[in-house]
CSV table of N, CA and C and ligand atoms in Angstrom, one decimal:
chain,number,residue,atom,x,y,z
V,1,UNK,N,-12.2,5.2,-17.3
V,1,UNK,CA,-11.2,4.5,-16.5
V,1,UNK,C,-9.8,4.8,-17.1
V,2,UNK,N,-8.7,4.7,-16.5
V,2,UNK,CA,-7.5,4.7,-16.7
V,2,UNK,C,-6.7,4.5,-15.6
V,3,UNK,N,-5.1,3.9,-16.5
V,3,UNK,CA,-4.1,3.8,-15.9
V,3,UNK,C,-3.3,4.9,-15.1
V,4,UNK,N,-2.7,4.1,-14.6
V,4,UNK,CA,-1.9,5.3,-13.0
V,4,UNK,C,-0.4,4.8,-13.5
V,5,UNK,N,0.4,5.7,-13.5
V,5,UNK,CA,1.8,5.4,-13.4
V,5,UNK,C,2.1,5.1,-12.0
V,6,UNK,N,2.7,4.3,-11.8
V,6,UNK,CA,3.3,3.9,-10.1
V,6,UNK,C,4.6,4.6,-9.6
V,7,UNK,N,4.6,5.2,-9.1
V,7,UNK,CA,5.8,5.9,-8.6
V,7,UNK,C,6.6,4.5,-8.2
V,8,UNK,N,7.8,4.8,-9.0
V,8,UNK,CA,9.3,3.5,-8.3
V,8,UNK,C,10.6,4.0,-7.3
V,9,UNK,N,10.2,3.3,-6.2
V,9,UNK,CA,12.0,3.9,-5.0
V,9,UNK,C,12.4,3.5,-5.7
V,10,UNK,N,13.5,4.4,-5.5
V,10,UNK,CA,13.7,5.6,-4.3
V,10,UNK,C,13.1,7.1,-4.7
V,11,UNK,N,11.9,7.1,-5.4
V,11,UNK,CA,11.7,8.0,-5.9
V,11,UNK,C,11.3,9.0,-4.3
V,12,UNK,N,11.4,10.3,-4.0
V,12,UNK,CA,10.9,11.3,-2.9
V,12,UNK,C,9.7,11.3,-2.6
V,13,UNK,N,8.9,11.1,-3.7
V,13,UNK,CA,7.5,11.5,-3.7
V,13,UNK,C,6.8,10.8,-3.2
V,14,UNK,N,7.6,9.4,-2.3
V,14,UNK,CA,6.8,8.1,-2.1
V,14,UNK,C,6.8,8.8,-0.7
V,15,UNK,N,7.6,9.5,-0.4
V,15,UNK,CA,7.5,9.7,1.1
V,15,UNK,C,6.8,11.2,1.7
V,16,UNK,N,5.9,11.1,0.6
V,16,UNK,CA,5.0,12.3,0.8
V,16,UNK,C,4.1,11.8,2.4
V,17,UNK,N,3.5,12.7,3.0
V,17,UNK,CA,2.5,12.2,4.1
V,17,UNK,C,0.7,12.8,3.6
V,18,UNK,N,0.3,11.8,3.2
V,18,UNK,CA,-0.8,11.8,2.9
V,18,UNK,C,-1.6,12.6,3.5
V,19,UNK,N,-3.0,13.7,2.6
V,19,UNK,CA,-3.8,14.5,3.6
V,19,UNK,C,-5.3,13.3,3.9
V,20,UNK,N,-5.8,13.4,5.1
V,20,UNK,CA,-7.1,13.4,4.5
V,20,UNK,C,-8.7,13.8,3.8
V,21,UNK,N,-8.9,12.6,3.2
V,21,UNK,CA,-9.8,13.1,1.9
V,21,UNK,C,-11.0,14.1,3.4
V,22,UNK,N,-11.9,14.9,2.5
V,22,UNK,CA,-12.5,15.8,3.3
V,22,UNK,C,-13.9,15.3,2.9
V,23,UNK,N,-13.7,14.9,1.8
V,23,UNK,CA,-15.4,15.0,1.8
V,23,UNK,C,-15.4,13.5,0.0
V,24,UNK,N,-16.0,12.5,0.2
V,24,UNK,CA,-16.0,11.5,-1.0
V,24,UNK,C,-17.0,11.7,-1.8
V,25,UNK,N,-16.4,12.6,-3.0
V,25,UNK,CA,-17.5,13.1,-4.0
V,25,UNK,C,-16.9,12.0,-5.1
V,26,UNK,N,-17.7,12.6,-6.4
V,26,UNK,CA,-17.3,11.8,-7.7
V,26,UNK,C,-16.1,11.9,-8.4
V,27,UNK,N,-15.0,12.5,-7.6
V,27,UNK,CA,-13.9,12.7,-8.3
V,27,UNK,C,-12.8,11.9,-7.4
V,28,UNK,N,-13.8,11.8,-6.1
V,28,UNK,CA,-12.9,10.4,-5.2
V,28,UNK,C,-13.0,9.1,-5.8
V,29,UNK,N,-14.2,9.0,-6.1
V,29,UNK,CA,-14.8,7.7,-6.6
V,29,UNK,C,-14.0,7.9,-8.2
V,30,UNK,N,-13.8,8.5,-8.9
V,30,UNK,CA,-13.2,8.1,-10.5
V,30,UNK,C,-11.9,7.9,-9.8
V,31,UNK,N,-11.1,8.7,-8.9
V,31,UNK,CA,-9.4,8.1,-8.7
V,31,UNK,C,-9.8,6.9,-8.2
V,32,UNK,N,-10.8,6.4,-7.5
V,32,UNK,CA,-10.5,5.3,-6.4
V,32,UNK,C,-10.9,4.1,-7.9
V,33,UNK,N,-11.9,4.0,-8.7
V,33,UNK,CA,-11.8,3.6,-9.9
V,33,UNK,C,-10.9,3.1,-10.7
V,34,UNK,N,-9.8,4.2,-10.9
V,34,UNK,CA,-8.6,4.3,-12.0
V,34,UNK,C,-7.5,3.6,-10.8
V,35,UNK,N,-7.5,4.0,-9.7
V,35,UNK,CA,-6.7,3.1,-8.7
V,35,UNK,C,-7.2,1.2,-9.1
V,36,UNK,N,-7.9,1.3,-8.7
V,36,UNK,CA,-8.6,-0.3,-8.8
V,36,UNK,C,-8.0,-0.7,-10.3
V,37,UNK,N,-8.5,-0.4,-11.6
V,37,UNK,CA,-7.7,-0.6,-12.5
V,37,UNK,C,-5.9,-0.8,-13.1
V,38,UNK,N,-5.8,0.3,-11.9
V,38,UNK,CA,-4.1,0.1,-11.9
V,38,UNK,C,-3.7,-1.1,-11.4
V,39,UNK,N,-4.0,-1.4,-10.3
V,39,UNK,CA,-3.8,-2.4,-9.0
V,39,UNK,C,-4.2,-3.9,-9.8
V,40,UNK,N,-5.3,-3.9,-10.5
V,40,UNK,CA,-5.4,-5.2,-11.2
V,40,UNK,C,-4.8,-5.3,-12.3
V,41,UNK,N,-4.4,-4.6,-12.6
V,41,UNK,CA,-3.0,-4.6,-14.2
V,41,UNK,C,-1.7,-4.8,-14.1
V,42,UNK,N,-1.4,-3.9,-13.0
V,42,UNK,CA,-0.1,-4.2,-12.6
V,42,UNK,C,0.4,-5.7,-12.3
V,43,UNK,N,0.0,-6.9,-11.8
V,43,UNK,CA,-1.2,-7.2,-10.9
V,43,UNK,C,-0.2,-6.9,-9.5
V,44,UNK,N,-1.8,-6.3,-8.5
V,44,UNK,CA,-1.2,-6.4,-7.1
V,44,UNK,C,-2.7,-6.5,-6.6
V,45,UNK,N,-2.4,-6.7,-5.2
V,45,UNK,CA,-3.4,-7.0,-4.0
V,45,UNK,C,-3.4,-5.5,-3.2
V,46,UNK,N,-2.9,-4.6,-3.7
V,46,UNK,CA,-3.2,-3.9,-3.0
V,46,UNK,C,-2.4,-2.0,-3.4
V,47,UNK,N,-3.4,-1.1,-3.6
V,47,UNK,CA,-2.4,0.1,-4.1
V,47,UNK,C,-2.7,1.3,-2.8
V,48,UNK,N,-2.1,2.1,-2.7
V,48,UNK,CA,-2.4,3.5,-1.8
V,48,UNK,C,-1.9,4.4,-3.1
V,49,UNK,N,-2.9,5.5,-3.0
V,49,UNK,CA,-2.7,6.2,-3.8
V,49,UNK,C,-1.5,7.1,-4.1
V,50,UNK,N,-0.5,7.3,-2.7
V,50,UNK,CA,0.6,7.8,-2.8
V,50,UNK,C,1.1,7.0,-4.2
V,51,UNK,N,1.1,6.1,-4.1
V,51,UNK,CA,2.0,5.3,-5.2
V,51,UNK,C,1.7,5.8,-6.5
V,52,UNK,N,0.6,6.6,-6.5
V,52,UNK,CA,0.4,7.1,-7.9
V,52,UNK,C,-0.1,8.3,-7.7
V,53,UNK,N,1.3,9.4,-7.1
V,53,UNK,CA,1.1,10.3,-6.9
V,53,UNK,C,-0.4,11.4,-6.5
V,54,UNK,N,-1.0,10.7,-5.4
V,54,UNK,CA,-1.6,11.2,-5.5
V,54,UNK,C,-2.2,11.5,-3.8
V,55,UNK,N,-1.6,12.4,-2.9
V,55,UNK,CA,-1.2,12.3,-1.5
V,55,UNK,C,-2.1,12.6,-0.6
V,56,UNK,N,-3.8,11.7,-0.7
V,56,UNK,CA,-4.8,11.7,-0.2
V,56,UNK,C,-4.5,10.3,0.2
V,57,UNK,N,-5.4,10.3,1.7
V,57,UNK,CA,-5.6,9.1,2.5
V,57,UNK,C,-6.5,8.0,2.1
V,58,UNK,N,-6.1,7.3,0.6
V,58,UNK,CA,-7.3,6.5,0.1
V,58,UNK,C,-6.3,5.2,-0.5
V,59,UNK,N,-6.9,4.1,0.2
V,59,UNK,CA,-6.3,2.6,-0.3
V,59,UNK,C,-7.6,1.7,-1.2
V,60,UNK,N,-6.8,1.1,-1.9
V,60,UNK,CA,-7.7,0.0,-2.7
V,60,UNK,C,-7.1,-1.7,-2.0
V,61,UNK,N,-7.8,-2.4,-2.1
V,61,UNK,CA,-7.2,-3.7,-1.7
V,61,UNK,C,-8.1,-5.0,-2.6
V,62,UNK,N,-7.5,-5.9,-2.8
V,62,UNK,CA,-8.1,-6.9,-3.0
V,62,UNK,C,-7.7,-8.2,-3.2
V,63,UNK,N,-7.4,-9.0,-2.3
V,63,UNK,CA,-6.5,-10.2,-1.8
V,63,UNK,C,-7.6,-11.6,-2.8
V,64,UNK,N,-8.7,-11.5,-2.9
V,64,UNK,CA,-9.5,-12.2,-4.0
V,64,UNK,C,-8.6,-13.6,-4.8
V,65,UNK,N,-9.0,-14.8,-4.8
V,65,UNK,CA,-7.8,-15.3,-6.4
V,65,UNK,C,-8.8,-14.7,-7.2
V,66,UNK,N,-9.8,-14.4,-7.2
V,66,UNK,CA,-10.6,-14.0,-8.9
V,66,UNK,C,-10.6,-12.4,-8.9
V,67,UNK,N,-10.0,-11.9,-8.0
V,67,UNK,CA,-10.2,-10.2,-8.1
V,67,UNK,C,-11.6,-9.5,-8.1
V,68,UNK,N,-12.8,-10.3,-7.2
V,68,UNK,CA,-13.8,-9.9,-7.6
V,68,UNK,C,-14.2,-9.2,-6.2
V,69,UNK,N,-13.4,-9.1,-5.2
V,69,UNK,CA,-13.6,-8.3,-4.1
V,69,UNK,C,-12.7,-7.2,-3.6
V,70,UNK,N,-12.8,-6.0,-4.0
V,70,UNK,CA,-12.3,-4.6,-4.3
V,70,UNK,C,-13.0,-4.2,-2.2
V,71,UNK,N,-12.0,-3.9,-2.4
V,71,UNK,CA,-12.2,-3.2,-1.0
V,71,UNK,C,-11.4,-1.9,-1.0
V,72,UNK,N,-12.1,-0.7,-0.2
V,72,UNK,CA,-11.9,0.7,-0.8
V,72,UNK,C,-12.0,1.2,0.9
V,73,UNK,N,-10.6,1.3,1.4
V,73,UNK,CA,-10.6,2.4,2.9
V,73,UNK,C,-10.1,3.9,2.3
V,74,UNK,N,-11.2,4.6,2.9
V,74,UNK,CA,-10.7,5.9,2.5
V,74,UNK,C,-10.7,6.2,4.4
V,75,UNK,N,-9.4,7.8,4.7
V,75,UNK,CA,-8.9,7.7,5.6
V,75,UNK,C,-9.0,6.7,6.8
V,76,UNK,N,-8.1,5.6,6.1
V,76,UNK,CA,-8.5,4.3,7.6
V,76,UNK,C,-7.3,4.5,8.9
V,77,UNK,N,-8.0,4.2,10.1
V,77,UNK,CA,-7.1,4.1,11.1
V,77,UNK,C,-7.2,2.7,11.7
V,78,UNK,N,-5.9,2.4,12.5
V,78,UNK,CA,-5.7,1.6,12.9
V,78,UNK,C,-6.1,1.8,14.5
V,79,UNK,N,-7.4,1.0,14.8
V,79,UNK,CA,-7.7,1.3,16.5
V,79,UNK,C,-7.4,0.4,17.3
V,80,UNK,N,-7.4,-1.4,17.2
V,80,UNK,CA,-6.5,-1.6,17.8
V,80,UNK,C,-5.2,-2.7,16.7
V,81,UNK,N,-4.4,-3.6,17.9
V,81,UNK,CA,-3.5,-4.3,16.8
V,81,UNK,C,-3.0,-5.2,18.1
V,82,UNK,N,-2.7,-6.5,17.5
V,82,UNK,CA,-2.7,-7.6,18.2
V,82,UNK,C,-1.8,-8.7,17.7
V,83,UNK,N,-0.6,-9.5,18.2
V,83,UNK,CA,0.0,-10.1,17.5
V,83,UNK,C,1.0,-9.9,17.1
V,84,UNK,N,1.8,-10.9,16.4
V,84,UNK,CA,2.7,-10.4,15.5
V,84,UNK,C,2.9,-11.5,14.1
V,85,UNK,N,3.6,-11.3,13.2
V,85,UNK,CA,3.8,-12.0,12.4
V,85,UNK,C,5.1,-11.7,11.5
V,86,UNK,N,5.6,-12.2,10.8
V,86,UNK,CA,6.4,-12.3,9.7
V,86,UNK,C,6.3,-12.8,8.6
V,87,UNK,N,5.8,-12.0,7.7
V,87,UNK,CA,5.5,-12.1,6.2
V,87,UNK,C,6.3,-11.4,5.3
V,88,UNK,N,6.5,-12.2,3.8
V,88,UNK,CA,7.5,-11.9,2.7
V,88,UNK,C,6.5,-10.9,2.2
V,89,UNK,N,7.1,-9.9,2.2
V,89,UNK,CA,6.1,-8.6,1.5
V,89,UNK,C,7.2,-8.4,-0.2
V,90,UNK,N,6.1,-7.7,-1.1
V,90,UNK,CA,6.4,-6.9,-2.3
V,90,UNK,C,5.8,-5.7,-2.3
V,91,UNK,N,6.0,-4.7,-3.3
V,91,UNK,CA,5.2,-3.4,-3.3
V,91,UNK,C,5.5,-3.2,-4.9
V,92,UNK,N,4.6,-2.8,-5.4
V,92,UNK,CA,4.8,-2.5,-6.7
V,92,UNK,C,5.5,-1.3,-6.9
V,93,UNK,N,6.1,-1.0,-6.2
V,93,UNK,CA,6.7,0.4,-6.7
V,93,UNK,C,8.5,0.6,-6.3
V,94,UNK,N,8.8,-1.2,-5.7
V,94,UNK,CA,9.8,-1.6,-5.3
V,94,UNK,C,9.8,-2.9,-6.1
V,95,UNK,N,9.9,-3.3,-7.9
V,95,UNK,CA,9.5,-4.5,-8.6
V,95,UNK,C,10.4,-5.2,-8.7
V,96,UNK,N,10.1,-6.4,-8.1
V,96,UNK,CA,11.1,-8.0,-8.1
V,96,UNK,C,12.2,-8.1,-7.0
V,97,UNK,N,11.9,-7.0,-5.6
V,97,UNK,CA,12.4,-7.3,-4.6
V,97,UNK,C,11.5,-7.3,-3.2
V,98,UNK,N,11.2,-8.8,-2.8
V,98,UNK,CA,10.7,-9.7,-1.8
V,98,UNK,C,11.6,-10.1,-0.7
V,99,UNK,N,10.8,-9.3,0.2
V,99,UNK,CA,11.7,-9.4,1.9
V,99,UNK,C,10.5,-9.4,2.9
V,100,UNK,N,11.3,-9.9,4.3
V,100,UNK,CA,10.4,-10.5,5.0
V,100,UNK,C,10.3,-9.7,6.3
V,101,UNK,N,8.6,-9.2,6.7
V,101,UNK,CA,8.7,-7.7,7.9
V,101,UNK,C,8.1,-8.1,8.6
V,102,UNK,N,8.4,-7.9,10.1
V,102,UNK,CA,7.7,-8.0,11.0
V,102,UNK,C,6.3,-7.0,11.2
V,103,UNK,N,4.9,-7.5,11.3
V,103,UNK,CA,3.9,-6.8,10.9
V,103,UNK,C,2.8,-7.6,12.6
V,104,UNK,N,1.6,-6.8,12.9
V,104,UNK,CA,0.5,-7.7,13.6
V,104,UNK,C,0.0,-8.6,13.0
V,105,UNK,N,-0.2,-9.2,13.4
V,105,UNK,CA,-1.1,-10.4,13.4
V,105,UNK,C,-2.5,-10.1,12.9
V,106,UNK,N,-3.3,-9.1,13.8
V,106,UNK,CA,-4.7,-8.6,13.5
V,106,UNK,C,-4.9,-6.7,13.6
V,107,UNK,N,-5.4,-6.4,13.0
V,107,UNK,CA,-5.6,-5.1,13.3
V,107,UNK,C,-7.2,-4.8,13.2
V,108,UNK,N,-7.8,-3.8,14.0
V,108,UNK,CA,-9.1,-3.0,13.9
V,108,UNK,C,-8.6,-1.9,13.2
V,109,UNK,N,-9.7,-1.6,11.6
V,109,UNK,CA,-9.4,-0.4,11.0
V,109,UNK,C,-10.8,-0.1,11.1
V,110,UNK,N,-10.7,1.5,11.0
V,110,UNK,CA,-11.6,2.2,11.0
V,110,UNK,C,-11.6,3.0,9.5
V,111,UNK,N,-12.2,3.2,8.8
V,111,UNK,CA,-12.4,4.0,7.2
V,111,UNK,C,-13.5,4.8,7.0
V,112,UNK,N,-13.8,5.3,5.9
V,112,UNK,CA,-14.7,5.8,5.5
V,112,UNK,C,-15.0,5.0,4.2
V,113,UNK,N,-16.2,4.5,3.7
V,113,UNK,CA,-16.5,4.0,2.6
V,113,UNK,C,-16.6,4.9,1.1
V,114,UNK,N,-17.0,4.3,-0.1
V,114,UNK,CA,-17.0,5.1,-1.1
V,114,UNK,C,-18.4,6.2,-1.0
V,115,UNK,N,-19.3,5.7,0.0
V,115,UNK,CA,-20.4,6.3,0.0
V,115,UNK,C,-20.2,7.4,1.3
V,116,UNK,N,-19.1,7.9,1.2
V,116,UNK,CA,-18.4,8.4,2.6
V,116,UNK,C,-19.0,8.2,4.2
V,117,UNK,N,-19.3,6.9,4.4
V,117,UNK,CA,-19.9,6.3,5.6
V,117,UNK,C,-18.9,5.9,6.5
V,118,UNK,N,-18.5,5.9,7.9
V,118,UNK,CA,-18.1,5.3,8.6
V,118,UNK,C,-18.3,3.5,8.9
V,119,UNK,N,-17.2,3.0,8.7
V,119,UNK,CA,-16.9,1.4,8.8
V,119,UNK,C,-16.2,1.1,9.6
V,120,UNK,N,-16.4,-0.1,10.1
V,120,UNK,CA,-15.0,-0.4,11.2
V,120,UNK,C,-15.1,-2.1,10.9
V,121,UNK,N,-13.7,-2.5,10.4
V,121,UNK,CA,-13.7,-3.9,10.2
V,121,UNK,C,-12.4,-4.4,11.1
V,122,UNK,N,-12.5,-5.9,11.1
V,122,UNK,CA,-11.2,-6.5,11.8
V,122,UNK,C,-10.8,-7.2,10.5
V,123,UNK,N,-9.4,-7.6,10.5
V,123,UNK,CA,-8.3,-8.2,9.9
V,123,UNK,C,-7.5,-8.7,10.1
V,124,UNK,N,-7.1,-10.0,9.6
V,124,UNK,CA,-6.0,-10.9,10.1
V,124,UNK,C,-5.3,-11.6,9.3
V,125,UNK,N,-4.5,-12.0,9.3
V,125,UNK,CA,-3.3,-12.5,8.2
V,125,UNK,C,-3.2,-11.5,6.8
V,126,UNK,N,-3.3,-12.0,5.7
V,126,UNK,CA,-2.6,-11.2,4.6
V,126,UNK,C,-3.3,-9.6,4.7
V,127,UNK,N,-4.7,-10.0,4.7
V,127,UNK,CA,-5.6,-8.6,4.4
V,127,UNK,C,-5.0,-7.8,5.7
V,128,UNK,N,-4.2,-8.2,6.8
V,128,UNK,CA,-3.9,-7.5,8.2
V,128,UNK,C,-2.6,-6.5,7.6
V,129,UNK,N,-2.0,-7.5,6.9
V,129,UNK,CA,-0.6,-7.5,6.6
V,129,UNK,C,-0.3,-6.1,5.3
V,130,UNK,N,-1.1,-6.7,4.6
V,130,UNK,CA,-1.6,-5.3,3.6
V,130,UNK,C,-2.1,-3.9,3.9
V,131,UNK,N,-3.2,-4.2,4.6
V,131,UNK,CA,-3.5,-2.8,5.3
V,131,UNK,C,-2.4,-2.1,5.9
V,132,UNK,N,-1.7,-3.1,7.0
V,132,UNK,CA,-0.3,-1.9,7.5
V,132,UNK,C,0.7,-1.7,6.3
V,133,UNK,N,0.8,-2.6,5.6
V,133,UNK,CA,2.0,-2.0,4.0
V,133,UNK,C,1.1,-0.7,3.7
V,134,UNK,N,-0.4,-0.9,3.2
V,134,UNK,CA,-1.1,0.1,2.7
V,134,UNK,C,-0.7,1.7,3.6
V,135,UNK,N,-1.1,1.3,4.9
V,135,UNK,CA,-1.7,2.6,5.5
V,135,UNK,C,0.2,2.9,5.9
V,136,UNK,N,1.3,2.5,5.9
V,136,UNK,CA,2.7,2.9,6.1
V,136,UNK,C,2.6,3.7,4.8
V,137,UNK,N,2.0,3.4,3.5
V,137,UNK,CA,2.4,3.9,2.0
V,137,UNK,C,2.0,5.9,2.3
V,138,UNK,N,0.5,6.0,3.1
V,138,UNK,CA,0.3,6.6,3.5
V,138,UNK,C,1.1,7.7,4.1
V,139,UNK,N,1.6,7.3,5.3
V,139,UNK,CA,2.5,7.8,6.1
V,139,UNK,C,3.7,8.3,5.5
V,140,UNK,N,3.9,8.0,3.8
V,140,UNK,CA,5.6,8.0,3.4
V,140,UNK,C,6.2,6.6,3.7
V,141,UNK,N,5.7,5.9,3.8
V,141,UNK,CA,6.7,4.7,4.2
V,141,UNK,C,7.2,3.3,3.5
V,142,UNK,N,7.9,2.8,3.2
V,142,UNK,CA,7.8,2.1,1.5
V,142,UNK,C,8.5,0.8,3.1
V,143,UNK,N,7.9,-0.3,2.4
V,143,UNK,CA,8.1,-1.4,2.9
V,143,UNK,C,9.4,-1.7,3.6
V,144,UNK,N,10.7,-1.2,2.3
V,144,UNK,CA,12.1,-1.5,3.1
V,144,UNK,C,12.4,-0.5,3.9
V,145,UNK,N,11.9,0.3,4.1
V,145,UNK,CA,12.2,1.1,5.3
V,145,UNK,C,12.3,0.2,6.6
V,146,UNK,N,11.5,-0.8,6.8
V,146,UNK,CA,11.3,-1.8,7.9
V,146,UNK,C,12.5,-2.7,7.7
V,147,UNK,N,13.4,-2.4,6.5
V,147,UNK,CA,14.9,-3.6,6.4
V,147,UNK,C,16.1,-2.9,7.2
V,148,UNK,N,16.8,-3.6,7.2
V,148,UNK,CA,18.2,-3.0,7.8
V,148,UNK,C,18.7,-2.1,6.8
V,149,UNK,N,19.8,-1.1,6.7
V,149,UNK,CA,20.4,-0.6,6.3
V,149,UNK,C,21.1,-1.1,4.9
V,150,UNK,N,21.7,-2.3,5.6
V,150,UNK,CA,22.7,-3.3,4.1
V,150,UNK,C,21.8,-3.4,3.2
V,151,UNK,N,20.5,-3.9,3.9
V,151,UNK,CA,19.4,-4.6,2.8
V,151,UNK,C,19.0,-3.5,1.8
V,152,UNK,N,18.6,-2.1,2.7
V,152,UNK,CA,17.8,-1.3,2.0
V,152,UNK,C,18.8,-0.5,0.6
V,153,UNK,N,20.3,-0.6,1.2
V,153,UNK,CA,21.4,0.0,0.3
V,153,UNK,C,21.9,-1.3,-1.1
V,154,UNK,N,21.2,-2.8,-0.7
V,154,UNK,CA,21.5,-3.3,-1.6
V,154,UNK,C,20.1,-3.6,-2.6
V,155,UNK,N,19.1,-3.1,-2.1
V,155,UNK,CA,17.9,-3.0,-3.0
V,155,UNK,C,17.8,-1.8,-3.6
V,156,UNK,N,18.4,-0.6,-3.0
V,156,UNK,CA,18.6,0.3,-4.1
V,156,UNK,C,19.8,0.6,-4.9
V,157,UNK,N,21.3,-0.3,-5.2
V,157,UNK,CA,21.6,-0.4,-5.8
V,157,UNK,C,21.0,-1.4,-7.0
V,158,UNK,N,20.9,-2.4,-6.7
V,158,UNK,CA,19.8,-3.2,-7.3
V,158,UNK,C,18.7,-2.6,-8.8
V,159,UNK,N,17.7,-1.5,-8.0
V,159,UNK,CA,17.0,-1.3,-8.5
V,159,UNK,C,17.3,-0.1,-9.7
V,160,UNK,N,18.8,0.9,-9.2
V,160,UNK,CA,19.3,1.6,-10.2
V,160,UNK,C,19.8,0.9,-11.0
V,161,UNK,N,20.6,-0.7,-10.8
V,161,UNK,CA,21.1,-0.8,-12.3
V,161,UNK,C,20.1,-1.4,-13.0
V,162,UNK,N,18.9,-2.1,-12.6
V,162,UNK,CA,17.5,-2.1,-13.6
V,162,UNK,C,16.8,-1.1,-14.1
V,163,UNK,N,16.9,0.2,-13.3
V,163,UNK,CA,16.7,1.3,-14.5
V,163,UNK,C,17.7,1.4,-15.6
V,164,UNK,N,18.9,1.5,-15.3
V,164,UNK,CA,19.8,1.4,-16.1
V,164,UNK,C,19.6,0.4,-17.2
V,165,UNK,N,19.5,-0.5,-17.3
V,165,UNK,CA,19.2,-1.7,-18.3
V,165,UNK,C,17.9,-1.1,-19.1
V,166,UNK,N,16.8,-0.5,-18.3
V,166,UNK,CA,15.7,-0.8,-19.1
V,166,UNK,C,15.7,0.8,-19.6
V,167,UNK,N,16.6,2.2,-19.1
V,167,UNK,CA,16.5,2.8,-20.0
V,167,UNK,C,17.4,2.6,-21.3
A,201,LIG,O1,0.9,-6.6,-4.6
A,201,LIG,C1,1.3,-6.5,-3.4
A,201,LIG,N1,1.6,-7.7,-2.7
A,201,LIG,C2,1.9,-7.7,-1.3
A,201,LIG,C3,2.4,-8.8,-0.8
A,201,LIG,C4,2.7,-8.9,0.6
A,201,LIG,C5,2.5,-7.8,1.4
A,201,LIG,C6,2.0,-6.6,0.8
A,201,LIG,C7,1.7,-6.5,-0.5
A,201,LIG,S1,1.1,-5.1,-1.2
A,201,LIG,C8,1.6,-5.2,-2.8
A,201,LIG,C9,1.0,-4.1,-3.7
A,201,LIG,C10,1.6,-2.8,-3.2
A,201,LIG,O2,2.7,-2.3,-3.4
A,201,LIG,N2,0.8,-2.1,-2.4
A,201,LIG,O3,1.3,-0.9,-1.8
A,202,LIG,NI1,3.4,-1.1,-1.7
């Protein structure tokens, strides 16, 4: 097992467009592993592998309070979506800036499991809400993308003078 560095916006590489995985051998399963590890240390509910450079269609999630339920979509799609909502989102790779996106309410995903099987689950509230942050990380899409303009220009000044401080 091992740690993942998390890519931080405005870095480029977040807006990579993920391929899909082709085939879930043992070398999906060790990143999807070292994902899961990252994700619980950091602590988050939820990682896409873009975030740790790495531009396959594979998310980890786990909304749990004890962290004991790891949930693993590899290439998931969204078949249907229902609703709407408004939730304060974070992203680990955007740290200590919490804003609020319009997201569904429910979504049907379709995935492949770690045993490369086809799955189809429904979701609603937070786990709904994650999956589309997740599967947008996918696409290149980092959360504030969904802010206005002011917002997203004053979260990236924001976040360069905290690199500043902490180099
Ligand atoms: O840890 C995370 N919390 C969170 C809260 C609300 C909506 C989405 C998320 S996902 C985030 C981890 C992360 O950055 N995943 O990409
Ligand atoms: Ni995120």
């Amino acid at each position: 097992m091992a740690l993942l560095p998390i890519l931080r916006y405005p870095d480029p590489r977040l807006h990579t467009k993920a391929a899909p995985v082709s085939v879930v051998d043992d070398a999906i399963r060790t990143l999807v592993a070292d994902m899961a590890e990252t994700m619980y240390e950091a602590p988050g509910i939820g990682l896409a592998a873009t975030q740790v450079n790495v531009h396959k269609r594979i998310i980890a999630i786990d909304i749990s309070e004890d962290k004991s339920q790891l949930q693993v979509f590899i290439n998931p799609e969204i078949l249907t979506h229902d609703g709407e909502c408004e939730s304060e989102e974070g992203c680990l790779s955007v740290p200590g800036i919490y804003e609020r996106v319009r997201r569904n309410h429910r979504v049907r995903v379709r995935a492949l499991n770690l045993d490369g099987q086809v799955f189809e689950t429904e979701a609603e509230g937070l786990l709904a809400v994650c999956l589309q942050h997740e599967i947008d990380h996918l696409e290149g899409i980092v959360f504030v993308e969904h802010l206005s303009r002011l917002k997203r220009f004053r979260i990236k000044s924001k976040l360069a003078k905290q690199a500043r401080i902490t180099a």
